[in-house]
XYZ file of C-alpha atoms in Angstrom:
663
model
C -41.347 -135.404 61.814
C -38.355 -137.243 59.368
C -38.569 -140.211 61.404
C -34.340 -141.290 60.228
C -34.018 -144.702 59.241
C -30.695 -147.265 61.736
C -28.417 -150.022 59.394
C -25.346 -151.896 59.310
C -21.455 -149.675 59.133
C -22.106 -152.494 56.012
C -23.794 -149.527 53.790
C -24.583 -148.086 50.576
C -25.978 -144.565 49.952
C -29.235 -145.438 49.648
C -29.155 -146.275 53.525
C -29.314 -143.745 55.556
C -28.447 -142.254 58.302
C -27.687 -144.863 60.880
C -25.206 -148.542 60.308
C -23.773 -151.184 62.185
C -19.986 -149.785 63.933
C -18.692 -152.530 62.944
C -16.148 -152.141 59.916
C -17.659 -152.956 56.768
C -15.290 -156.869 56.404
C -16.756 -159.989 57.859
C -13.875 -163.469 57.446
C -10.400 -162.532 56.335
C -10.179 -163.745 53.717
C -13.359 -161.563 52.224
C -14.158 -159.047 49.927
C -12.515 -155.818 51.491
C -10.358 -153.833 49.005
C -8.499 -150.697 50.024
C -10.888 -150.624 53.402
C -13.604 -150.313 51.743
C -16.466 -153.329 49.993
C -16.726 -154.505 47.108
C -20.125 -154.395 45.525
C -20.878 -158.078 46.730
C -19.743 -157.088 49.786
C -21.790 -154.597 50.170
C -24.040 -156.452 49.960
C -23.506 -158.611 53.768
C -24.724 -155.260 56.008
C -27.391 -156.756 58.121
C -30.157 -157.656 55.770
C -28.671 -155.072 53.021
C -30.141 -156.555 50.045
C -27.668 -155.375 46.665
C -28.693 -157.339 43.330
C -25.744 -159.461 43.664
C -25.492 -162.489 46.079
C -23.816 -161.666 49.177
C -19.092 -163.416 48.815
C -19.483 -165.085 52.045
C -16.170 -167.049 51.762
C -14.340 -167.659 54.682
C -17.077 -168.992 57.248
C -16.292 -171.970 60.153
C -14.370 -173.818 57.314
C -11.635 -170.938 57.777
C -11.748 -170.354 60.316
C -11.599 -174.497 61.313
C -7.944 -174.362 59.172
C -6.535 -172.207 60.235
C -7.330 -173.075 64.846
C -7.437 -177.344 64.635
C -4.151 -176.735 67.389
C -4.816 -174.294 70.723
C -0.386 -172.966 72.139
C 0.334 -174.196 74.746
C 4.868 -171.810 76.201
C 6.139 -174.342 78.091
C 8.555 -173.468 80.598
C 12.015 -171.998 79.076
C 15.056 -173.838 80.448
C 17.539 -172.328 82.924
C 19.676 -171.573 80.656
C 17.391 -169.438 78.203
C 16.060 -167.659 80.936
C 16.730 -163.782 80.355
C 18.688 -161.793 82.797
C 16.700 -160.669 85.735
C 18.668 -159.792 88.887
C 16.915 -162.282 90.891
C 16.219 -165.977 90.316
C 14.227 -168.559 92.411
C 15.224 -171.952 92.322
C 12.659 -175.131 93.284
C 14.276 -177.900 95.996
C 12.617 -181.048 95.955
C 12.938 -183.818 98.570
C 14.146 -187.207 98.356
C 11.616 -187.550 101.390
C 8.907 -185.336 102.952
C 10.441 -182.376 104.662
C 8.567 -181.503 108.743
C 10.076 -177.508 107.265
C 10.780 -178.259 103.662
C 11.030 -174.461 103.694
C 13.760 -174.683 105.781
C 15.603 -177.708 104.249
C 15.414 -175.480 101.060
C 17.202 -172.641 102.075
C 20.250 -174.630 104.289
C 20.573 -176.818 100.553
C 20.713 -173.016 99.053
C 22.953 -171.520 101.579
C 25.422 -174.334 100.700
C 25.198 -174.371 97.453
C 26.510 -170.060 97.917
C 24.023 -168.426 97.795
C 22.726 -165.277 99.065
C 18.887 -166.706 100.008
C 16.494 -163.451 99.567
C 12.976 -165.483 100.462
C 11.530 -169.383 101.105
C 8.815 -170.426 99.800
C 7.536 -174.039 101.013
C 5.405 -175.871 98.218
C 4.664 -178.471 99.252
C 6.066 -180.581 102.016
C 8.844 -182.148 99.676
C 9.142 -179.023 97.519
C 10.079 -175.314 98.101
C 10.514 -172.013 96.025
C 13.924 -171.135 97.542
C 14.681 -166.954 95.448
C 18.141 -165.804 95.047
C 20.454 -162.942 94.136
C 22.324 -163.578 91.057
C 24.748 -161.440 88.714
C 24.465 -163.858 85.590
C 23.001 -167.340 84.800
C 26.518 -169.347 85.355
C 27.199 -168.729 89.084
C 22.959 -169.892 89.372
C 23.581 -173.010 87.067
C 26.303 -173.680 90.063
C 24.584 -173.738 92.412
C 21.522 -174.636 90.604
C 24.031 -178.234 90.943
C 25.798 -178.196 94.037
C 22.514 -178.032 95.452
C 21.734 -180.676 93.623
C 24.460 -182.688 94.545
C 23.701 -182.926 98.579
C 22.583 -185.457 99.686
C 18.562 -186.363 99.875
C 17.962 -183.978 97.394
C 16.243 -185.132 94.537
C 16.470 -182.145 92.136
C 16.814 -178.062 92.313
C 15.509 -176.690 88.977
C 15.780 -172.386 88.288
C 11.402 -172.024 88.216
C 11.122 -170.285 83.871
C 7.722 -168.679 83.108
C 4.741 -170.857 82.046
C 2.327 -168.592 79.210
C -1.404 -170.044 81.027
C -3.743 -171.049 78.329
C -6.568 -171.573 81.560
C -9.569 -172.088 78.536
C -10.090 -175.823 76.335
C -12.098 -173.282 73.781
C -11.470 -174.523 70.636
C -9.659 -171.203 69.178
C -8.344 -170.022 72.553
C -5.576 -169.477 70.247
C -6.914 -166.625 68.129
C -8.389 -164.713 70.793
C -5.206 -161.957 71.236
C -8.173 -159.266 71.764
C -8.948 -161.413 75.837
C -6.967 -164.587 76.156
C -3.850 -164.366 78.655
C -1.442 -165.042 76.236
C 1.960 -163.949 75.417
C 0.952 -162.055 72.488
C -1.480 -160.779 73.452
C -0.491 -156.867 75.916
C -3.004 -155.077 74.083
C -5.707 -157.157 74.844
C -8.347 -156.247 77.847
C -7.315 -159.059 79.796
C -10.114 -160.398 80.400
C -9.353 -163.952 81.211
C -6.981 -162.258 83.392
C -10.120 -160.736 85.688
C -12.178 -163.647 85.583
C -10.081 -164.296 89.564
C -12.127 -161.887 91.134
C -15.260 -161.471 88.529
C -17.205 -164.163 85.582
C -20.398 -160.872 84.638
C -22.059 -163.572 86.865
C -25.884 -161.922 87.837
C -25.125 -159.325 84.914
C -26.833 -158.604 81.380
C -25.850 -157.383 78.604
C -28.089 -155.635 76.618
C -26.863 -155.698 72.570
C -28.827 -153.527 71.112
C -28.525 -154.861 66.948
C -29.709 -156.762 64.490
C -31.237 -159.591 67.266
C -29.511 -163.187 67.992
C -29.207 -166.547 66.096
C -27.531 -169.629 67.797
C -24.785 -171.294 68.536
C -23.010 -173.131 71.232
C -20.572 -170.679 72.955
C -24.356 -168.411 73.404
C -27.423 -169.897 73.579
C -27.146 -171.119 77.060
C -27.296 -167.985 78.987
C -29.714 -165.668 76.841
C -32.641 -164.741 77.648
C -36.028 -163.231 77.145
C -35.818 -159.616 74.427
C -37.989 -158.403 72.701
C -37.877 -157.586 68.226
C -38.882 -153.294 68.064
C -39.015 -155.147 64.427
C -41.441 -157.771 64.296
C -43.108 -156.243 67.487
C -43.024 -159.780 68.971
C -40.581 -160.768 71.738
C -38.057 -163.443 69.380
C -35.131 -161.680 69.233
C -33.755 -163.694 66.597
C -32.435 -163.739 63.085
C -31.843 -166.256 61.410
C -32.613 -164.515 58.068
C -30.254 -165.834 55.544
C -26.939 -164.739 54.415
C -28.631 -161.433 51.616
C -30.534 -160.699 54.102
C -28.904 -159.405 57.194
C -24.975 -159.949 59.198
C -25.611 -161.726 61.697
C -23.870 -158.935 62.928
C -25.567 -158.371 66.462
C -24.793 -162.917 67.705
C -21.248 -161.259 66.251
C -21.118 -158.002 68.950
C -22.637 -160.652 71.617
C -19.733 -163.493 71.339
C -17.595 -160.666 71.897
C -19.161 -158.845 75.147
C -20.561 -162.978 76.869
C -19.985 -165.615 74.561
C -19.360 -168.463 77.376
C -16.280 -169.574 78.872
C -14.846 -173.017 78.779
C -17.565 -175.126 77.187
C -14.337 -177.245 74.966
C -15.712 -175.457 71.662
C -15.657 -172.152 69.846
C -14.838 -168.627 72.022
C -15.559 -167.552 74.987
C -16.028 -163.477 75.481
C -15.517 -161.370 78.033
C -18.251 -162.029 80.765
C -18.920 -165.924 80.238
C -21.963 -165.392 83.371
C -22.934 -162.637 82.432
C -26.410 -163.571 80.074
C -27.063 -161.325 77.255
C -30.709 -159.746 76.144
C -30.910 -160.055 72.958
C -33.306 -155.822 72.053
C -33.383 -156.493 67.594
C -34.245 -152.659 66.247
C -31.562 -153.929 62.994
C -33.155 -155.287 60.143
C -33.206 -155.784 56.596
C -32.724 -152.274 55.908
C -31.082 -150.828 59.102
C -33.348 -149.226 61.584
C -35.968 -146.354 63.149
C -34.355 -143.058 65.682
C -37.738 -144.732 67.136
C -36.906 -147.591 67.834
C -33.717 -147.272 68.517
C -35.545 -144.722 71.892
C -37.138 -147.617 72.166
C -35.306 -150.087 72.179
C -33.134 -147.912 74.980
C -36.351 -147.306 77.589
C -37.152 -150.648 77.005
C -33.709 -152.039 77.955
C -32.626 -150.286 80.455
C -36.411 -150.829 82.247
C -37.245 -147.705 82.586
C -41.013 -148.803 79.975
C -41.818 -150.821 77.606
C -41.086 -148.418 75.060
C -43.913 -149.268 73.208
C -43.098 -152.851 73.188
C -46.539 -155.636 74.341
C -44.054 -156.690 77.778
C -42.127 -155.235 79.874
C -38.042 -155.848 80.836
C -38.325 -158.502 83.401
C -34.604 -157.729 83.556
C -32.717 -154.247 83.092
C -29.448 -154.383 80.913
C -27.036 -153.129 82.813
C -25.060 -152.252 79.896
C -26.714 -151.708 77.046
C -24.055 -152.146 73.403
C -24.979 -150.014 71.348
C -22.240 -151.279 68.130
C -23.744 -148.762 65.536
C -24.298 -145.328 64.812
C -26.083 -142.646 61.369
C -23.838 -142.145 58.680
C -20.359 -138.903 59.505
C -20.893 -138.167 56.350
C -24.987 -135.767 56.798
C -22.338 -134.803 60.416
C -25.851 -135.566 62.519
C -25.818 -134.161 65.648
C -27.793 -136.338 69.109
C -31.036 -135.952 67.940
C -33.514 -134.266 70.861
C -35.209 -137.924 71.897
C -32.525 -140.295 72.104
C -30.020 -137.856 74.696
C -32.815 -138.312 76.813
C -33.710 -141.899 76.615
C -29.606 -141.983 76.782
C -30.160 -139.856 79.509
C -32.916 -141.492 81.633
C -31.233 -145.046 81.193
C -28.165 -143.871 82.503
C -30.937 -142.194 85.268
C -31.758 -145.820 86.253
C -28.612 -147.664 86.886
C -27.474 -148.592 83.407
C -23.850 -148.216 81.836
C -24.486 -147.129 78.232
C -21.300 -147.931 75.428
C -21.518 -146.568 72.587
C -18.438 -147.592 69.182
C -17.037 -144.688 67.813
C -17.942 -145.679 64.460
C -16.173 -146.635 61.337
C -15.602 -143.649 58.980
C -11.271 -142.405 59.883
C -13.396 -139.012 61.597
C -14.706 -137.636 63.853
C -17.442 -138.891 66.235
C -18.663 -135.457 66.834
C -20.174 -136.317 62.948
C -22.095 -139.478 63.837
C -24.950 -140.886 66.624
C -25.010 -142.076 69.371
C -21.007 -141.687 69.519
C -21.801 -137.867 69.695
C -24.410 -138.019 72.427
C -23.220 -137.376 75.644
C -23.945 -139.873 79.413
C -22.576 -142.766 77.108
C -18.876 -144.614 77.131
C -17.162 -143.684 73.730
C -15.361 -146.324 72.788
C -12.480 -146.304 69.506
C -10.413 -149.397 68.203
C -7.128 -150.795 68.502
C -5.490 -153.385 66.298
C -2.551 -156.341 67.985
C -0.066 -152.945 67.935
C -1.720 -151.183 70.272
C -2.527 -148.248 67.982
C -5.981 -146.835 66.885
C -7.613 -148.347 63.677
C -7.557 -147.128 60.738
C -9.937 -147.324 59.687
C -11.422 -146.004 63.900
C -13.122 -143.265 64.469
C -12.270 -140.530 67.169
C -12.530 -137.696 69.620
C -12.481 -134.382 69.687
C -11.590 -132.081 72.408
C -15.744 -131.063 72.408
C -16.362 -134.911 72.031
C -13.631 -136.810 73.267
C -13.055 -140.496 73.381
C -13.417 -142.715 76.614
C -11.809 -145.298 75.490
C -10.996 -147.749 73.455
C -10.815 -151.330 72.313
C -9.630 -154.572 70.576
C -10.995 -153.823 67.102
C -8.742 -155.558 64.618
C -6.633 -153.402 62.159
C -7.284 -155.209 59.141
C -7.452 -153.231 56.022
C -7.916 -155.980 52.753
C -10.246 -158.655 53.669
C -7.192 -161.116 51.832
C -5.647 -160.116 55.252
C -4.142 -163.593 56.783
C -2.809 -162.939 59.559
C -6.183 -163.804 62.525
C -4.420 -161.135 65.315
C -5.728 -158.168 62.431
C -8.999 -159.075 63.384
C -11.961 -160.417 66.636
C -12.892 -163.828 65.783
C -17.069 -164.191 67.592
C -20.169 -165.049 66.965
C -21.292 -166.823 63.216
C -24.964 -169.243 63.407
C -23.989 -171.559 64.568
C -19.747 -171.394 63.856
C -17.541 -168.445 63.679
C -16.216 -165.641 62.553
C -13.472 -163.095 61.763
C -13.669 -158.888 62.288
C -12.683 -155.893 61.726
C -14.761 -152.123 62.799
C -15.462 -150.395 66.161
C -18.280 -152.834 66.643
C -15.627 -155.487 67.537
C -14.406 -153.225 70.763
C -17.567 -151.925 71.663
C -18.965 -155.077 73.433
C -14.962 -155.415 74.989
C -16.262 -152.933 76.807
C -20.137 -153.022 77.710
C -18.362 -157.066 78.732
C -15.401 -155.547 81.458
C -18.314 -153.277 82.813
C -20.435 -156.321 83.808
C -17.448 -158.069 85.298
C -17.396 -155.118 86.729
C -20.973 -154.625 88.041
C -21.090 -158.208 88.605
C -19.072 -158.474 93.060
C -19.977 -154.015 92.748
C -23.427 -153.849 91.512
C -24.154 -150.459 94.033
C -21.439 -148.791 90.984
C -23.422 -146.372 88.509
C -23.115 -145.122 85.116
C -20.113 -142.285 86.883
C -18.937 -144.281 88.921
C -18.538 -146.835 85.557
C -16.733 -145.064 83.681
C -14.584 -144.245 86.415
C -12.742 -147.171 87.015
C -12.908 -147.500 83.098
C -10.707 -145.416 82.431
C -8.663 -144.883 85.566
C -7.059 -148.392 85.177
C -6.040 -149.312 81.217
C -3.171 -150.460 79.636
C -1.352 -146.944 77.552
C -1.898 -147.129 73.680
C 1.166 -147.848 71.651
C 1.955 -144.261 69.962
C 1.216 -141.608 71.975
C -2.398 -141.711 70.877
C -4.160 -138.164 73.056
C -7.135 -139.444 75.785
C -8.951 -136.761 73.908
C -8.709 -138.089 70.745
C -8.412 -142.721 71.305
C -9.565 -142.443 74.843
C -7.853 -142.536 78.287
C -6.426 -146.279 77.290
C -7.215 -149.589 76.187
C -9.960 -151.053 78.761
C -7.786 -153.346 81.525
C -11.611 -155.059 82.163
C -8.296 -156.886 85.366
C -7.126 -153.678 86.228
C -10.404 -152.094 86.882
C -12.185 -155.481 88.365
C -8.705 -155.598 90.622
C -9.654 -151.549 91.800
C -13.176 -152.712 93.149
C -13.238 -156.042 94.261
C -13.576 -156.039 97.719
C -10.350 -157.213 99.753
C -11.406 -161.113 100.221
C -9.105 -161.635 104.193
C -8.722 -164.298 105.785
C -5.645 -163.883 108.806
C -1.796 -162.860 108.007
C 0.573 -164.504 109.453
C 4.880 -165.249 109.583
C 6.321 -168.195 107.486
C 9.305 -169.932 107.394
C 11.812 -170.395 110.600
C 11.757 -167.581 112.398
C 15.458 -168.178 113.022
C 18.905 -164.742 113.423
C 19.823 -163.994 109.501
C 16.652 -166.173 108.319
C 13.465 -164.800 105.686
C 10.847 -165.621 106.994
C 7.565 -164.268 104.708
C 4.171 -162.219 105.826
C 1.364 -164.783 103.751
C -2.844 -163.393 104.119
C -4.859 -165.224 100.957
C -6.009 -162.425 99.626
C -8.105 -161.303 95.924
C -7.108 -158.840 95.145
C -3.113 -158.133 93.212
C 0.108 -157.011 94.788
C 0.370 -153.470 94.298
C -2.718 -153.693 97.108
C -1.388 -155.098 99.446
C 1.310 -153.445 101.859
C 2.973 -154.479 104.064
C 5.043 -153.369 107.865
C 7.041 -155.673 110.167
C 7.220 -155.448 113.839
C 9.329 -156.250 116.683
C 7.239 -156.584 120.117
C 4.729 -154.328 118.466
C 6.871 -151.751 117.246
C 7.033 -151.352 113.735
C 11.446 -151.380 111.794
C 12.509 -148.821 110.437
C 12.145 -150.338 106.534
C 10.832 -153.921 106.853
C 7.523 -152.854 104.760
C 8.734 -155.882 101.827
C 6.978 -158.655 102.079
C 9.897 -160.775 103.163
C 12.006 -159.981 106.353
C 16.166 -161.879 106.792
C 15.821 -161.404 110.462
C 18.434 -160.088 112.337
C 21.002 -160.299 115.623
C 18.394 -156.814 116.852
C 15.851 -159.691 116.537
C 17.312 -162.690 118.924
C 15.250 -163.102 121.517
C 12.451 -160.825 120.892
C 9.057 -161.487 119.308
C 8.231 -160.600 114.846
C 4.736 -160.486 113.553
C 4.291 -158.304 110.472
C 0.675 -155.428 109.233
C -0.207 -155.963 105.701
C -2.784 -153.785 104.861
C -4.791 -153.970 101.973
C -6.868 -151.367 99.645
C -9.257 -151.534 97.373
C -11.660 -149.333 96.211
C -11.624 -147.220 98.465
C -11.627 -150.023 101.110
C -9.166 -150.615 104.259
C -8.526 -154.028 105.654
C -5.604 -154.026 107.608
C -4.102 -157.247 109.529
C -1.727 -158.399 111.919
C -0.467 -161.665 112.827
C 0.548 -163.321 115.555
C 4.241 -162.589 117.099
C 6.844 -165.384 117.073
C 9.824 -165.850 118.350
C 13.261 -165.643 117.347
C 15.943 -167.758 117.962
C 19.505 -167.637 117.208
C 20.927 -168.343 113.872
C 22.602 -171.356 112.503
C 25.718 -171.181 110.560
C 25.771 -173.691 106.788
C 28.986 -174.916 105.265
C 28.910 -174.262 102.072
C 32.608 -175.763 102.067
C 34.726 -178.490 105.096
C 38.275 -177.167 106.244
C 41.176 -178.826 105.296
C 44.735 -179.783 106.196
C 46.199 -178.825 103.104
C 49.888 -178.638 103.361
C 52.445 -181.948 102.598
C 52.104 -184.637 105.348
C 55.278 -185.699 106.412
C 56.939 -184.760 109.859
C 59.157 -181.373 109.443
C 56.838 -180.012 106.553
C 53.885 -177.843 108.121
C 49.883 -178.066 107.346
C 47.917 -174.447 106.653
C 44.795 -174.688 107.713
C 41.150 -173.610 105.405
C 39.053 -173.175 107.902
C 36.354 -173.471 105.391
C 33.052 -171.456 104.122
C 29.967 -170.860 106.151
C 26.774 -169.066 105.021
C 26.001 -165.972 107.767
C 29.116 -164.906 107.570
C 30.905 -166.365 111.004
C 32.637 -162.876 112.795
C 35.039 -165.671 114.711
C 37.000 -169.056 113.898
C 38.921 -171.136 116.178
C 41.691 -173.385 115.287
C 42.255 -177.012 117.181
C 44.618 -179.514 114.920
C 43.738 -182.644 116.124
C 46.427 -185.799 116.166
C 43.507 -189.233 116.060
C 40.836 -187.209 117.265
C 41.884 -185.862 119.835
C 43.155 -182.500 120.546
C 47.826 -181.591 120.162
C 48.611 -179.562 122.707
C 48.562 -175.741 122.201
C 48.085 -176.972 118.424
C 45.808 -174.153 118.198
C 47.566 -171.908 115.052
C 46.617 -171.972 111.630
C 49.156 -173.944 111.066
C 50.428 -176.791 112.980
C 54.876 -177.605 112.277
C 54.201 -181.827 111.970
C 57.242 -183.762 114.783
C 58.228 -187.086 114.949
C 55.231 -187.397 116.866
C 53.226 -187.453 114.251
C 54.509 -189.955 112.206
C 51.436 -193.409 111.652
C 49.335 -191.151 113.040
C 46.416 -188.509 111.151
C 46.022 -184.977 111.752
C 43.189 -183.490 111.251
C 41.409 -179.459 111.900
C 38.701 -178.834 113.841
C 37.121 -175.023 112.993
C 34.711 -173.854 115.425
C 32.576 -170.682 114.259
C 31.144 -168.121 115.562
C 28.662 -164.147 115.671
C 26.794 -162.705 117.721
C 22.707 -164.007 117.555
C 23.823 -167.291 116.737
C 24.865 -170.871 117.510
C 28.204 -172.368 117.655
C 29.083 -174.431 115.048
C 32.316 -176.757 114.980
C 33.094 -178.701 111.397
C 36.783 -181.321 111.226
C 38.596 -181.579 107.973
C 39.342 -184.716 106.588
C 42.434 -186.338 108.307
C 45.925 -186.569 106.267
C 48.343 -189.369 107.294
C 51.966 -187.827 108.341
C 54.626 -190.223 107.456
């Protein structure tokens, strides 16, 4: 039987039938002409030898020139905020408050705000959410709150865009980071609060690996099936290799927060380099051996057993679509055995802009087939696609550059290179995003089977931007944060009611959890019984709650596991009125004239008002109407009005106007 050879995607007709899954370009501003490699560039493909020397014009020097500074977006000023129904005002006090939430709520209500939620942020700061109809109204409330005694500042909360790692080229990693331009990335950085891939192994079946600060500390013992030894390094000269495996490894598991370079999807996963692609590609026999060894099924012809079987194997390689070859039986058997052993197999769809049914291992079964998308969320023009018979599983960022001179770094995928960094595009770049996601999942849910892993990835994704069908492009673009949140155990402790338990005040449900908001549900209780429609995270206490005890039941659900916690009960006291504007005695203060009472403005809408006119602070008999006609007895004295407000289940409150001297 003929043993086929495998080689990188950048291939000449001399290299058949397998090749690396990357698009035939390395580095922007390099050597791609109209989507096809030039003769000089073909020499860069995973060790493809050519008479002409390779052209590497876009190495670290160009990357460094473009990526010397990371971008951090600060909070926008309040007047620049987009119009919304709710706004949050941060209230800061001059000194410590025993109940900063209550004090902030009162300050904002006095300023005319309709408060829907309050959250204490410290002993002197609280966040107050209000319902507003315009930014002008919000600004006015902000100003009035800030004018009150004891309030140091009242500021509308802005939006910040996190740059949470110190990696030099953070701003180029649209495919991974939390930046605002990363809509169609895999949301890897967001997932790290729940999982970083610790304790997992990613097997990179490729050209081997080279030294790079973003890889070295996490590389474990691998194997070289070309030279049949335990040294899977790929240190060949530029004329003999593309260092493809090094680039793939960085995407899957580059180290984060080490002050240099880039990071990968699963920055704490271990990298197991398994070399079976060389200068002239590799054979099916070596690919089968690499899969069996990588999964710990057998030695696969190696001289040593695998001490660390991989949780996931990444295959960024494939046969030429032009040959229309089906999946070899031996290869399918090896994949099946690896999957049965618990190892997920991720494969690149290929880069011939045709059906993946024509190239293996993408047309093998029991694998995750990965297509490539660009920064705009559309299937890349070079990417192979699925069919009804051979549907794609999921898409992932692979870049969208169609010319080596494309200067836009967002059209490329930046990753590790021998002691440097390089831009590339291709389904070879897409596949390791998914392999990294598998590592994140297995890190926190090690019992997941490959079938369960696949289902989670397909079920938690970002929709492609152009409506591409699931068969053609996959279920969507891999979303590591959503997938990990789905399997993350609901690490909850206790539920509690936060806020001041008075009628008219807003109380909040609080429960530490690793889950995102859509995994939580709430039910507020009065004396243990459910309150109709009170199913949000906050609840405004009503007069029906006075002299009763309220509590909240919080339910957290993740991957079919449900945890319910009910808080302790808190007794509800009478509400209190907040004074927004003081009463006034309006009119001319002259004997014979009539003064009219302005009853002020109050929070919580009093249901009754009582009037009492005062002379030098003392009651004037029978002067209890809204109007008072000044008499000779008032000349030379000071007149004021006292307003008393009432409402059921509220503490009665009075306020007096400034005094008017009568002439």
